């Protein structure tokens, strides 16, 4: 692998691949050669620093890393999450073909379908008012209590699918900071509230603490007997849910082969289903499934997740770019960058290979972003003229949902396209100077100002276009990025499906709690931690 990466570096140099502007000038068909479609989904990577030889090299890398074999093992239900001894089968949750998927000899599809049916019946009951609160009132507000993968997916998707939201209002509480639940409880009426406690493990301190606060709130306002009417739970740890006291009929299970950050398709999607209804939720699953079929079957050069992953690896390890910006020109995808941060960084922020040796590559990049056009007025300065090259990933719908605001959508499209064009084309010193002198600036002053107005150009971006942001399109987009993360992880030869890196902080927080409670001394901690504890406790007195 290392040699192949070195070859790619040499090829990039020899073919002057990073001169994207020159590549466009030399080839009128560059867009059609370096873009591909899947239905109404268009993936344009022509503004990346690729050419045929680079793609050949990336294909060789994929072969050497056995990406296709690894992909097949995932779909087959092999135990590919080796550190936790688990299969990785979020694809089974959206397996609309219903073809058999075996985990240790057992077909998981009957259980998947049974939970989906139970979720559907519950969601219908809440939406129609058949399932009421303890005082007989219809549920108007659903509050999801969860964090990480038990929060980010439903939060992101609920906003993304706002035009389809015809069920009760949704709220999300995740942070251990009491401000989060306190501000939410102020907005709701206990008689018409339903809390969904969402936790794969049902041990996460944030979720358990917020759930206990919510439980006390309901018991305090409506009496202990009301609790059963106002709570539901989603978890893989059904025994722990039972201990919390939630009625078994309101508990929706999933399985250890669903990673938290891949769980939006499971019962973790219950709040979304309550918001948009079972039919729309089904379309969302259909979208994910469409990408699964494509990822399994399409040849590499037309395979969008493969290309996304290979280009991601190329940016990181051949061209050395440290981060990637996710820039949806779609306000309703405002939480998509945050969602991808967990998906990508928790999956591929690793330093040890599948063989338990240190990785030989730079693994996952920093993933960040904001929706356009807001980002333009905040951090695009750095993307255009900063000293680091930051590959940008644009996404935009051909049609907005606001028919009478078509003009605003046109402005949105123009801005999106202008940004990728500007990044690629840039502006030379001569062009900058000519622009200034044409406006009457004298030569000497133009010489001083022009360098500040130079854009190097040749800054890579890719663009994803879809018809309209509907449940199917969203399902496709999420699955596309899930598989991209898979491909990059396979190239790095890491386990993308564990998350040991979040453990140490959790352990230390447990140890520090008695210290900040004033029950134990801080003397066993380093002097900074001890000093901070002392300052906080003094100020809190
Ligand atoms: O669903 P749970 O078990 O409460 O975990 C929440 C989140 O915590 C993590 O384990 C670590 O942050 C994530 O992977 C997960 O999505």
XYZ file of C-alpha atoms and ligand atoms in Angstrom:
557
model
C 0.000 0.000 0.000
C 2.709 2.469 0.974
C 4.424 1.971 -2.389
C 1.150 2.528 -4.221
C 0.637 5.775 -2.340
C 4.174 6.869 -3.246
C 3.414 5.999 -6.891
C 0.305 8.130 -6.716
C 2.306 11.044 -5.344
C 4.699 10.686 -8.263
C 1.829 10.423 -10.755
C 0.205 13.538 -9.303
C 3.502 15.408 -9.759
C 4.228 14.066 -13.258
C 0.738 14.724 -14.574
C 0.470 18.091 -12.850
C -2.810 16.800 -11.429
C -3.289 19.652 -8.978
C -3.531 22.173 -11.801
C -7.265 21.637 -12.053
C -7.736 24.864 -13.959
C -5.364 23.693 -16.701
C -7.129 20.324 -16.831
C -10.435 22.076 -17.539
C -8.828 24.264 -20.172
C -7.354 21.206 -21.892
C -10.462 19.055 -21.900
C -13.932 20.306 -22.765
C -15.390 16.961 -21.681
C -13.850 16.973 -18.254
C -17.224 17.270 -16.480
C -18.749 14.298 -18.281
C -15.596 12.224 -17.786
C -15.397 12.883 -14.064
C -19.002 12.854 -12.953
C -21.527 10.080 -12.576
C -25.217 9.709 -11.779
C -27.563 7.414 -9.940
C -31.138 8.318 -10.840
C -31.492 12.016 -10.078
C -28.356 11.966 -7.935
C -25.387 13.587 -9.648
C -21.863 13.303 -8.297
C -19.403 15.724 -9.864
C -15.768 15.255 -8.931
C -14.318 16.971 -11.987
C -13.150 19.895 -9.835
C -10.900 17.546 -7.837
C -7.253 17.031 -8.793
C -7.890 13.745 -10.567
C -7.124 12.397 -14.024
C -7.252 8.935 -15.575
C -3.858 7.902 -14.262
C -4.747 9.029 -10.763
C -7.983 7.049 -10.924
C -6.048 3.996 -12.137
C -3.740 4.370 -9.163
C -6.671 4.720 -6.768
C -8.275 1.642 -8.270
C -5.046 -0.271 -7.652
C -5.086 0.949 -4.052
C -8.663 -0.257 -3.593
C -7.651 -3.625 -4.956
C -4.576 -3.880 -2.746
C -6.627 -2.941 0.318
C -9.283 -5.503 -0.691
C -12.014 -2.886 -0.350
C -14.546 -4.876 -2.354
C -13.892 -8.047 -0.344
C -14.253 -6.099 2.890
C -17.475 -4.546 1.612
C -18.873 -7.977 0.789
C -17.926 -9.233 4.243
C -19.859 -6.356 5.824
C -22.994 -7.029 3.753
C -22.693 -10.753 4.478
C -22.791 -10.183 8.239
C -19.209 -11.309 9.001
C -17.773 -10.219 12.357
C -15.811 -7.267 10.953
C -15.905 -5.186 14.154
C -13.168 -7.334 15.611
C -12.487 -5.453 18.837
C -16.117 -5.795 19.922
C -16.718 -9.145 18.206
C -19.695 -7.874 16.207
C -21.119 -7.883 12.723
C -21.854 -4.499 11.132
C -25.287 -4.602 9.610
C -26.978 -1.214 9.528
C -27.659 -2.224 5.906
C -30.051 -4.927 7.213
C -32.220 -2.231 8.793
C -33.005 -0.852 5.350
C -32.892 -4.144 3.478
C -36.065 -3.475 1.520
C -35.468 -6.515 -0.657
C -35.955 -8.501 2.548
C -33.350 -10.984 1.362
C -32.033 -13.200 4.111
C -29.092 -11.837 6.145
C -27.441 -14.266 8.514
C -25.622 -13.366 11.716
C -24.040 -16.452 13.228
C -26.459 -18.603 11.227
C -29.652 -16.724 12.140
C -31.620 -14.593 9.665
C -31.978 -11.139 11.234
C -34.729 -9.936 8.897
C -37.767 -11.287 10.824
C -36.655 -9.377 13.946
C -35.879 -6.239 11.917
C -39.337 -6.326 10.352
C -41.067 -7.040 13.665
C -39.486 -3.989 15.334
C -40.328 -1.837 12.318
C -43.964 -2.965 12.554
C -44.091 -2.301 16.293
C -42.572 1.175 15.788
C -45.138 1.828 13.057
C -48.072 0.837 15.282
C -46.763 3.014 18.121
C -46.017 5.982 15.848
C -49.486 5.716 14.279
C -51.049 5.564 17.746
C -49.245 8.707 18.899
C -49.925 10.572 15.657
C -53.631 9.702 15.574
C -54.191 10.302 19.275
C -55.203 6.697 19.946
C -52.319 6.541 22.449
C -52.889 9.355 24.904
C -51.242 10.843 27.988
C -52.305 9.839 31.504
C -55.004 12.513 31.652
C -56.524 11.498 28.325
C -54.990 14.256 26.227
C -53.396 13.781 22.794
C -49.573 13.850 22.704
C -48.403 17.141 21.174
C -44.679 17.063 22.018
C -42.157 14.238 21.790
C -38.865 14.728 23.613
C -35.996 12.468 22.567
C -33.432 11.980 25.309
C -30.221 10.549 23.882
C -26.719 11.596 22.862
C -24.248 10.905 20.037
C -25.738 8.398 17.646
C -28.899 8.291 19.734
C -29.459 11.993 19.085
C -27.607 13.388 16.079
C -29.396 11.297 13.447
C -32.953 12.083 14.562
C -32.030 15.762 15.137
C -30.464 16.115 11.708
C -33.166 14.178 9.847
C -36.088 15.905 11.557
C -34.801 19.283 10.439
C -33.947 17.951 6.976
C -37.482 16.630 6.489
C -39.364 19.564 7.997
C -41.699 19.817 4.964
C -42.884 16.264 5.713
C -43.330 16.822 9.455
C -47.037 16.540 10.205
C -46.862 14.732 13.559
C -46.284 16.104 17.083
C -43.547 18.670 17.729
C -40.118 17.159 18.407
C -37.513 18.257 20.962
C -34.081 16.823 21.615
C -32.218 16.757 24.901
C -28.670 15.437 24.851
C -26.259 17.481 26.952
C -25.551 16.618 30.593
C -25.727 20.378 31.171
C -28.968 20.835 33.133
C -29.688 23.888 30.978
C -30.613 21.618 28.082
C -33.411 19.711 29.792
C -34.531 22.682 31.883
C -34.999 24.847 28.785
C -36.894 22.015 27.088
C -39.187 21.244 30.024
C -40.207 24.901 30.062
C -41.604 24.512 26.540
C -43.861 21.535 27.133
C -47.035 20.577 28.961
C -46.491 17.363 30.967
C -50.008 16.165 30.127
C -49.243 16.122 26.402
C -45.564 15.132 26.454
C -43.969 11.846 25.482
C -40.322 11.198 26.391
C -38.385 8.722 24.275
C -35.284 7.558 26.125
C -32.860 6.484 23.411
C -29.669 4.713 24.332
C -28.051 1.704 22.738
C -26.391 0.700 25.996
C -28.842 2.319 28.440
C -25.866 3.243 30.611
C -24.762 6.552 29.086
C -24.528 8.999 31.962
C -25.966 11.985 30.057
C -29.020 10.080 28.907
C -29.665 8.283 32.168
C -29.360 11.537 34.143
C -31.664 13.473 31.810
C -34.137 10.569 31.771
C -34.231 10.550 35.574
C -34.875 14.315 35.574
C -37.697 13.882 33.040
C -39.166 11.020 35.039
C -39.155 13.131 38.198
C -40.794 15.962 36.248
C -43.693 13.752 35.085
C -44.088 12.024 38.465
C -44.003 15.403 40.211
C -46.608 17.007 37.935
C -48.925 14.068 37.212
C -48.136 11.451 39.866
C -46.038 8.260 39.723
C -48.813 6.281 37.998
C -48.649 8.632 34.984
C -45.047 7.758 34.122
C -45.955 4.734 31.975
C -48.130 6.867 29.689
C -45.403 9.424 29.052
C -42.309 7.329 28.393
C -41.029 5.021 25.687
C -37.529 3.646 25.216
C -35.208 2.524 22.458
C -32.269 0.314 23.318
C -30.366 -2.914 22.764
C -30.257 -3.456 26.568
C -33.832 -4.498 27.234
C -33.066 -5.714 30.778
C -31.766 -2.282 31.766
C -34.842 -0.586 30.264
C -37.083 -2.873 32.326
C -35.177 -1.829 35.458
C -35.880 1.847 34.613
C -39.592 1.016 34.731
C -40.730 1.641 31.151
C -43.689 -0.465 29.998
C -42.408 -3.345 27.770
C -45.004 -2.507 25.100
C -43.285 0.849 24.678
C -39.771 -0.485 24.356
C -38.265 -0.846 20.894
C -35.164 -2.931 20.537
C -32.218 -3.066 18.194
C -29.077 -5.136 18.113
C -25.389 -4.954 18.911
C -24.596 -5.180 15.196
C -25.950 -1.642 14.762
C -23.302 0.955 15.636
C -24.622 4.033 17.471
C -23.608 6.388 14.655
C -25.279 4.091 12.108
C -28.516 3.692 14.059
C -30.862 6.283 12.563
C -32.348 3.458 10.467
C -33.228 1.429 13.577
C -35.708 2.135 16.387
C -33.472 5.146 17.129
C -35.411 6.652 14.193
C -38.676 6.392 16.175
C -39.025 10.162 16.825
C -38.472 10.780 13.122
C -41.117 8.197 12.277
C -43.542 9.865 14.698
C -42.823 13.199 13.025
C -43.109 12.195 9.357
C -45.237 9.022 9.486
C -44.471 5.432 8.591
C -44.798 5.849 4.839
C -42.237 8.641 4.671
C -39.976 6.715 7.038
C -40.237 3.795 4.611
C -39.144 6.081 1.758
C -36.179 7.130 3.879
C -35.193 3.466 4.279
C -35.716 2.964 0.531
C -33.173 5.713 -0.139
C -30.572 4.024 2.056
C -31.274 0.686 0.406
C -30.862 2.170 -3.088
C -27.327 3.241 -2.160
C -26.573 -0.170 -0.653
C -27.491 -1.877 -3.919
C -25.440 0.637 -5.875
C -22.430 0.274 -3.551
C -22.569 -3.517 -3.871
C -23.112 -3.722 -7.597
C -21.793 -0.674 -9.482
C -18.357 -0.907 -11.094
C -15.773 1.174 -9.314
C -15.677 4.084 -11.761
C -19.443 4.557 -11.469
C -19.659 3.675 -7.796
C -20.297 6.932 -5.953
C -19.385 5.837 -2.389
C -16.240 4.137 -3.730
C -15.235 7.276 -5.614
C -16.013 9.479 -2.623
C -13.888 7.256 -0.386
C -11.005 6.999 -2.826
C -10.957 10.743 -3.407
C -11.123 11.294 0.367
C -8.105 9.033 0.842
C -6.285 10.756 -2.042
C -6.867 14.185 -0.513
C -5.649 13.029 2.874
C -2.714 10.784 2.067
C -1.474 11.723 -1.380
C -2.084 15.461 -1.323
C -1.823 15.807 2.469
C -4.959 17.870 3.140
C -5.849 17.778 6.850
C -9.565 18.530 6.818
C -12.682 18.520 4.673
C -15.524 21.003 4.673
C -19.114 19.823 4.313
C -21.083 22.643 2.745
C -24.749 21.869 2.111
C -26.497 24.613 0.171
C -29.635 23.472 1.856
C -30.629 25.149 5.111
C -32.478 22.030 6.231
C -29.176 20.123 6.128
C -27.802 22.525 8.729
C -27.048 19.651 11.126
C -25.631 17.370 8.435
C -22.016 18.496 9.033
C -22.414 17.747 12.767
C -23.939 14.381 11.925
C -21.015 13.587 9.621
C -18.553 14.649 12.279
C -19.642 11.746 14.449
C -20.060 9.362 11.537
C -16.636 10.085 10.085
C -14.480 11.138 13.014
C -15.726 8.527 15.500
C -15.371 5.861 12.819
C -12.043 6.774 11.267
C -10.266 8.751 13.983
C -8.055 5.746 14.772
C -4.349 5.024 15.004
C -4.179 1.216 15.077
C -4.763 -1.195 12.209
C -6.891 -4.326 12.082
C -3.632 -6.185 12.850
C -3.187 -4.168 16.067
C -0.148 -2.327 14.716
C 0.250 1.448 14.275
C -1.346 2.748 11.053
C 0.974 3.733 8.235
C -1.325 6.473 6.921
C -2.982 9.652 8.084
C -6.449 8.455 9.026
C -9.717 10.418 9.084
C -9.488 14.149 8.406
C -11.140 16.837 10.496
C -14.705 17.124 9.225
C -16.495 20.420 9.655
C -18.892 22.730 7.927
C -21.993 24.870 7.900
C -24.727 25.401 5.375
C -24.188 27.827 2.516
C -24.580 30.751 2.224
C -23.958 31.374 5.934
C -20.528 29.782 5.750
C -19.574 32.184 2.971
C -19.862 35.059 5.414
C -17.856 33.292 8.085
C -15.028 30.943 7.103
C -14.880 30.811 3.294
C -12.150 33.468 3.416
C -9.816 30.779 4.767
C -10.970 28.191 2.230
C -10.253 30.594 -0.636
C -7.069 32.295 0.525
C -5.800 30.506 3.645
C -2.533 28.594 3.614
C -4.127 25.138 3.951
C -5.991 23.555 1.073
C -9.390 22.372 2.304
C -11.368 20.161 -0.060
C -14.967 21.371 -0.101
C -17.983 19.104 -0.510
C -21.008 20.971 -1.819
C -24.537 19.603 -1.937
C -27.599 21.207 -3.443
C -31.148 20.363 -4.549
C -32.379 21.317 -8.004
C -35.685 22.320 -6.445
C -36.530 23.856 -3.109
C -39.809 23.105 -1.367
C -40.850 26.763 -1.407
C -42.470 27.069 -4.819
C -43.265 30.756 -4.413
C -39.651 31.491 -3.428
C -38.107 30.017 -6.556
C -35.996 33.133 -6.998
C -34.330 32.556 -3.641
C -33.513 29.023 -4.678
C -31.971 30.362 -7.875
C -29.803 32.694 -5.799
C -28.814 29.736 -3.616
C -27.813 27.697 -6.681
C -25.862 30.593 -8.170
C -23.935 30.997 -4.930
C -23.154 27.301 -4.635
C -21.893 27.062 -8.204
C -19.968 30.335 -7.901
C -18.065 29.060 -4.899
C -16.850 25.872 -6.531
C -15.997 27.795 -9.698
C -14.071 30.418 -7.719
C -12.170 27.763 -5.781
C -11.132 26.077 -8.993
C -10.426 29.113 -11.179
C -9.013 31.570 -8.687
C -7.687 34.924 -9.845
C -4.122 35.608 -10.986
C -2.008 38.606 -9.966
C -2.295 40.043 -13.476
C -6.077 39.666 -13.413
C -6.282 41.240 -9.970
C -4.146 44.164 -11.066
C -6.049 44.657 -14.321
C -9.314 44.755 -12.398
C -7.996 47.499 -10.125
C -6.448 49.628 -12.841
C -9.582 49.339 -14.962
C -11.383 51.047 -12.084
C -8.915 53.952 -12.218
C -6.389 52.904 -9.555
C -2.852 54.052 -10.294
C -0.199 51.466 -11.071
C 1.846 51.804 -7.878
C -1.202 51.413 -5.641
C -2.514 48.518 -7.748
C 0.844 46.745 -7.265
C 0.366 46.976 -3.495
C -3.284 45.965 -3.361
C -3.398 43.314 -6.074
C -1.538 40.548 -4.128
C -4.281 40.672 -1.481
C -6.852 40.046 -4.184
C -5.146 37.016 -5.683
C -6.833 33.633 -5.384
C -4.516 30.739 -6.090
C -7.383 28.658 -7.471
C -6.906 24.928 -8.054
C -8.658 24.301 -4.754
C -10.567 21.041 -5.010
C -14.266 20.606 -4.484
C -16.908 18.059 -5.310
C -20.615 18.644 -5.742
C -23.594 16.406 -5.061
C -26.868 17.387 -6.727
C -30.297 15.859 -6.058
C -33.791 16.749 -7.218
C -35.312 17.771 -3.911
C -34.599 17.025 -0.256
C -37.246 14.398 0.479
C -37.073 11.239 2.647
C -35.672 9.140 -0.210
C -33.006 11.724 -1.074
C -31.977 12.075 2.573
C -31.741 8.309 3.014
C -29.495 8.167 -0.032
C -27.265 10.983 1.158
C -26.677 9.458 4.598
C -25.959 5.980 3.207
C -23.604 7.501 0.643
C -21.489 9.028 3.385
C -21.700 5.899 5.560
C -20.176 3.856 2.765
C -17.621 6.543 1.996
C -16.442 6.262 5.605
C -16.355 2.481 5.147
C -14.181 2.739 2.025
C -11.724 5.098 3.691
C -11.566 2.863 6.775
C -10.899 -0.153 4.546
C -8.059 1.736 2.834
C -6.577 2.750 6.195
C -7.037 -0.889 7.299
C -8.631 0.184 10.568
C -11.750 -0.892 12.428
C -14.247 1.883 11.650
C -16.841 0.420 13.978
C -15.490 0.706 17.508
C -14.923 3.907 19.528
C -12.445 3.220 22.327
C -11.228 6.799 22.056
C -14.247 8.104 23.938
C -13.673 5.823 26.923
C -10.778 7.460 28.771
C -12.581 10.787 29.224
C -15.675 8.952 30.472
C -13.610 6.989 33.021
C -11.843 10.084 34.285
C -15.146 11.979 34.563
C -16.454 9.233 36.833
C -13.355 9.588 39.005
C -13.628 13.386 39.099
C -17.285 13.533 40.127
C -16.623 12.966 43.868
C -13.847 15.549 43.603
C -16.095 18.293 42.179
C -18.775 17.255 44.667
C -16.228 18.105 47.355
C -16.294 14.555 48.751
C -12.740 13.679 47.733
C -9.562 15.678 47.520
C -7.994 16.596 44.165
C -4.471 15.876 45.398
C -4.110 12.693 43.325
C -4.668 14.685 40.123
C -2.161 16.753 38.159
C -1.614 20.321 39.344
C -3.639 21.860 36.506
C -6.682 19.683 37.221
C -6.328 20.270 40.958
C -5.972 24.037 40.402
C -9.049 24.146 38.178
C -11.083 22.146 40.699
C -10.072 24.541 43.464
C -10.994 27.588 41.353
C -14.390 26.161 40.361
C -15.277 25.096 43.897
C -14.215 28.454 45.321
C -16.303 30.362 42.770
C -19.314 28.081 43.306
C -19.340 28.593 47.091
O -26.678 5.112 22.609
P -25.753 5.153 23.762
O -25.352 3.799 24.226
O -26.343 5.975 24.876
O -24.412 5.851 23.311
C -24.388 7.164 22.846
C -23.123 7.473 22.114
O -21.993 7.284 22.949
C -20.913 6.739 22.206
O -20.744 5.419 22.583
C -19.622 7.432 22.487
O -19.710 8.805 22.381
C -21.365 6.842 20.757
O -20.745 5.932 19.939
C -22.830 6.627 20.902
O -23.516 7.006 19.759
